[in-house]
Coordinates of C-alpha atoms in Angstrom, one line a residue:
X1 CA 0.6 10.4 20.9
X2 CA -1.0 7.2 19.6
X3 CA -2.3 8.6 16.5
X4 CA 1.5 9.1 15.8
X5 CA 2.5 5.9 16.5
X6 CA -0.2 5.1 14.4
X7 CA 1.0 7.0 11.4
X8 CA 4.7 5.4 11.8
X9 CA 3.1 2.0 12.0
X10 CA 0.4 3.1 8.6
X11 CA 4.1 3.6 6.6
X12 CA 6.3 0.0 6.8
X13 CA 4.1 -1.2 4.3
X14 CA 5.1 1.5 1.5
X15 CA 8.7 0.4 2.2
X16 CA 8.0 -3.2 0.8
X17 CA 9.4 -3.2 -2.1
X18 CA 12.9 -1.7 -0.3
X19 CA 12.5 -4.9 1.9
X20 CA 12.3 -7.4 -1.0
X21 CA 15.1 -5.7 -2.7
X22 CA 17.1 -5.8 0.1
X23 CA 16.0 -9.8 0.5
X24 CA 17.3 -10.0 -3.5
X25 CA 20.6 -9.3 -2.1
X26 CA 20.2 -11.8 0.5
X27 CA 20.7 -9.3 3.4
X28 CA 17.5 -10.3 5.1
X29 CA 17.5 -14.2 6.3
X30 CA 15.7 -16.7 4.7
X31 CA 12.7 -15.0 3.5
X32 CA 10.5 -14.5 0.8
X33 CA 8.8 -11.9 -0.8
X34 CA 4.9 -13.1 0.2
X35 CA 6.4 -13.4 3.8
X36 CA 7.7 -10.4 3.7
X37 CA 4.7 -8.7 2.3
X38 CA 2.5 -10.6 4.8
X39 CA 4.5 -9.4 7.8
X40 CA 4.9 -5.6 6.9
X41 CA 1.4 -5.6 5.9
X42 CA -0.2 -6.9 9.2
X43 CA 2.1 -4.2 11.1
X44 CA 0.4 -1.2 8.7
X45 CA -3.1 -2.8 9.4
X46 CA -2.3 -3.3 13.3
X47 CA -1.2 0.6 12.7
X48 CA -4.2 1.4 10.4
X49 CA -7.0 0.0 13.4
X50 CA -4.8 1.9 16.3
X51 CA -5.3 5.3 13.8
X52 CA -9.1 4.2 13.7
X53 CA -9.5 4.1 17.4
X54 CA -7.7 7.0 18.6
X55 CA -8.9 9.5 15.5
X56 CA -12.4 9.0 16.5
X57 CA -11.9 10.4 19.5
X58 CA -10.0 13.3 18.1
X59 CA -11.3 14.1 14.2
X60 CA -14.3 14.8 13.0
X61 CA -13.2 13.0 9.6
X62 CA -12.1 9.6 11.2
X63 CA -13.8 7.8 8.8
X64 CA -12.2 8.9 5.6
X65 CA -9.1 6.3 7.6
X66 CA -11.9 3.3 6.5
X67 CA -10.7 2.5 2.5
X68 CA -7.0 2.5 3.8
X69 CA -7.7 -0.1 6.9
X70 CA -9.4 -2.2 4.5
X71 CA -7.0 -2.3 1.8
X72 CA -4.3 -3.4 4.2
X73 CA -6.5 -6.4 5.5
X74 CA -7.5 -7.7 2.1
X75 CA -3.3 -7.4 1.7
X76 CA -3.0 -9.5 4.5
X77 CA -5.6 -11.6 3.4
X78 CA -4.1 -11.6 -0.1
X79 CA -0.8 -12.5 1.6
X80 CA -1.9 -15.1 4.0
X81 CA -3.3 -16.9 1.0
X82 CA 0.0 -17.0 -1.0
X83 CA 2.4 -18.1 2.0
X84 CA 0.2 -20.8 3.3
X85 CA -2.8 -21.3 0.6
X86 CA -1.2 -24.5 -0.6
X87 CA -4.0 -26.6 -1.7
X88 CA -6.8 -25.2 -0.4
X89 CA -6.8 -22.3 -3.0
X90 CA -4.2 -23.7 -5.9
X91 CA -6.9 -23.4 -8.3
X92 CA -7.0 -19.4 -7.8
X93 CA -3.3 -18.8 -7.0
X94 CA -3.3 -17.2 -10.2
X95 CA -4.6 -14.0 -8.6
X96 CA -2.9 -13.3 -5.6
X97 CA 0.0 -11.3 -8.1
X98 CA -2.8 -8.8 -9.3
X99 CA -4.8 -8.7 -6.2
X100 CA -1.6 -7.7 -4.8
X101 CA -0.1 -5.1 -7.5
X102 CA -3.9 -3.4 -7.4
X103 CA -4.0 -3.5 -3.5
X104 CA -0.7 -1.8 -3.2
X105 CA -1.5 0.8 -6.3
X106 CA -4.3 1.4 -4.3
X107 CA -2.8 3.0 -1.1
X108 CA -1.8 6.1 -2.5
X109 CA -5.3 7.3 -3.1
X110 CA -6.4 5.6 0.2
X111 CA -3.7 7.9 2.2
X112 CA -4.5 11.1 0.4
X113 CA -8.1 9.8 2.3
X114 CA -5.7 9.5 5.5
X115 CA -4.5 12.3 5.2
X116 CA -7.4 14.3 5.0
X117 CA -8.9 12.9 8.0
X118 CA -6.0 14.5 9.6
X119 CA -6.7 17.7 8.0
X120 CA -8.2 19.5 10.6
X121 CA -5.2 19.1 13.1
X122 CA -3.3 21.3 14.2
X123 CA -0.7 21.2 11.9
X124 CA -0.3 22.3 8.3
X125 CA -1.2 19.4 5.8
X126 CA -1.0 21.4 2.6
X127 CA 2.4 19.8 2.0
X128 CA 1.0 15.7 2.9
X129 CA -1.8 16.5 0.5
X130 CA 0.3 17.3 -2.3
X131 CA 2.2 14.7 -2.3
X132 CA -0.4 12.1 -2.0
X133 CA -2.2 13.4 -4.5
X134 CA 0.6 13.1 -6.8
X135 CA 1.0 9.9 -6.0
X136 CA -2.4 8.8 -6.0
X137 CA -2.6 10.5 -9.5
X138 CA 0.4 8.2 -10.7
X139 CA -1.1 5.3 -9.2
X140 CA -4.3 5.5 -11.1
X141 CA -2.4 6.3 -13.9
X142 CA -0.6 3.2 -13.9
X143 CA -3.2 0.9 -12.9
X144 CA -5.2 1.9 -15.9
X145 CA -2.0 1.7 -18.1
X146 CA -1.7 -2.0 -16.4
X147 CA -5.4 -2.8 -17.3
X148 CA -5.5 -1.2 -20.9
X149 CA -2.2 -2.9 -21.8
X150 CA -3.5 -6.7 -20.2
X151 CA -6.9 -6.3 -21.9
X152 CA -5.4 -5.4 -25.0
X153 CA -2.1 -8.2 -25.6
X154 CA -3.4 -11.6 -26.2
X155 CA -4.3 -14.4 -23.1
X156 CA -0.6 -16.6 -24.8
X157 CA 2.0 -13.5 -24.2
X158 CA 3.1 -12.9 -20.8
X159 CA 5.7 -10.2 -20.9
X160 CA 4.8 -6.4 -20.4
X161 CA 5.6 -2.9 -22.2
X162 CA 8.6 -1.3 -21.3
X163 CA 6.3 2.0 -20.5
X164 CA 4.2 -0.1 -17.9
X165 CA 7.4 -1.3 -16.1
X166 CA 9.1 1.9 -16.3
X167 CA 5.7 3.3 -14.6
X168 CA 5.5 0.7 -12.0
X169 CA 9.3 1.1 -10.9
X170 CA 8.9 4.7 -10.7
X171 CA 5.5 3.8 -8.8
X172 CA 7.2 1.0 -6.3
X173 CA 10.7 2.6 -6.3
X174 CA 9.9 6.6 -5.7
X175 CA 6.2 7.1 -4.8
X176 CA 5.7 3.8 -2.4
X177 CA 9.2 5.3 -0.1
X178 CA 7.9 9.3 -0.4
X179 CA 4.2 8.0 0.8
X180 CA 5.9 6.3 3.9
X181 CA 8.4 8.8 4.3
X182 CA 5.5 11.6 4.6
X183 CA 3.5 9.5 7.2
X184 CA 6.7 9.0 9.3
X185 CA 7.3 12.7 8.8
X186 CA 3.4 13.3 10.2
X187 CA 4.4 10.8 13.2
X188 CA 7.5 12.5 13.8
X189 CA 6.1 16.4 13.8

C-alpha cells in the first residue's frame, strides 16, 4: 500500500509544467514558477524516499529507484537555490535554468529505471515500460538537440530553433503528463 502511495506522490512533479501554465492564467495565487517547481518537487522526492524504503522490503531491484531519488533532490536543490539564493549564489544564477531543463529531461529515463524495479510485481509492466521508454528516448533526443544546437549558435544570440522548442513542448506538454499519468495509473492498480 505504501509503495502506491509512493508512486502517486513519484508523479506531481511531471505535472509541473500544467501547474505553471495554469499560474500563467493566474488561477493559482500568487506564485511563481521556481516556487512552484520547488514545492511539487519536494513532494515527488518525499514520494521518491517513501518508494525507497518500502521497495526494499518488497523487490529485489529496489535500487534501480536510486538515479530517480537523486534527480528529484538535486531539483529541489536546484529550486531552493532560485527562490531564495539571492546573494549568496548571484554569481551562478545563470545555471539554475539548464540545471533545471536537464534535471527534468532527465526523469523519463530515471522512471523507465523506476519502473523496472517494479518489474517483478505482480502486475503486468509491459505497458509502463513502453511508455517510459518512449519517453526516455524523446528525452534524450531532445537534450542532445538542446546541447548540439547551444554548442553550435554563438555565446551573443539567445533565442532557440523552432525544432528544439517544438521538441521541448511536445517533451513538457505530452510526455511530462503521460509519465505522471502512468505512475498514478501504477498507484491506482
Amino acid at each position: 500500500m505504501r509503495i502506491k502511495i509512493a508512486m502517486a506522490l513519484m508523479s506531481v512533479i511531471f505535472m509541473v509544467v500544467i501547474a505553471i501554465i495554469t499560474n500563467l492564467f493566474h488561477l493559482l495565487p500568487g506564485s511563481d514558477e521556481a516556487v512552484i517547481v520547488e514545492f511539487m518537487s519536494t513532494i515527488s522526492l518525499f514520494g521518491s524516499v517513501l518508494f525507497l524504503l518500502e521497495a526494499r522490503k518488497e523487490l529485489p531491484g529496489w535500487y534501480l529507484a536510486f538515479p530517480f531519488c537523486i534527480s528529484l533532490f538535486l531539483l529541489v536543490i536546484v529550486s531552493f537555490w532560485e527562490v531564495s539564493g539571492g546573494e549568496l549564489l548571484s554569481g551562478y544564477r545563470y545555471l539554475v535554468t539548464p540545471l533545471v531543463i536537464t534535471l527534468l529531461a532527465l526523469l523519463s529515463p530515471f522512471s523507465l529505471l523506476v519502473f523496472l524495479s517494479l518489474h517483478g510485481h505482480p502486475y503486468s509492466m509491459k505497458a509502463y515500460l513502453a511508455v517510459s521508454s518512449i519517453a526516455s528516448i524523446i528525452s534524450i533526443f531532445s537534450l542532445l538537440f538542446a546541447v548540439w544546437e547551444i554548442s553550435s549558435r554563438h555565446p551573443q544570440e539567445a533565442s532557440f530553433s523552432d525544432g528544439l522548442i517544438a521538441i521541448y513542448f511536445l517533451y513538457w506538454l505530452v510526455v511530462m503528463p503521460v509519465m505522471g499519468s502512468s505512475f498514478l495509473l501504477r498507484a491506482i492498480k
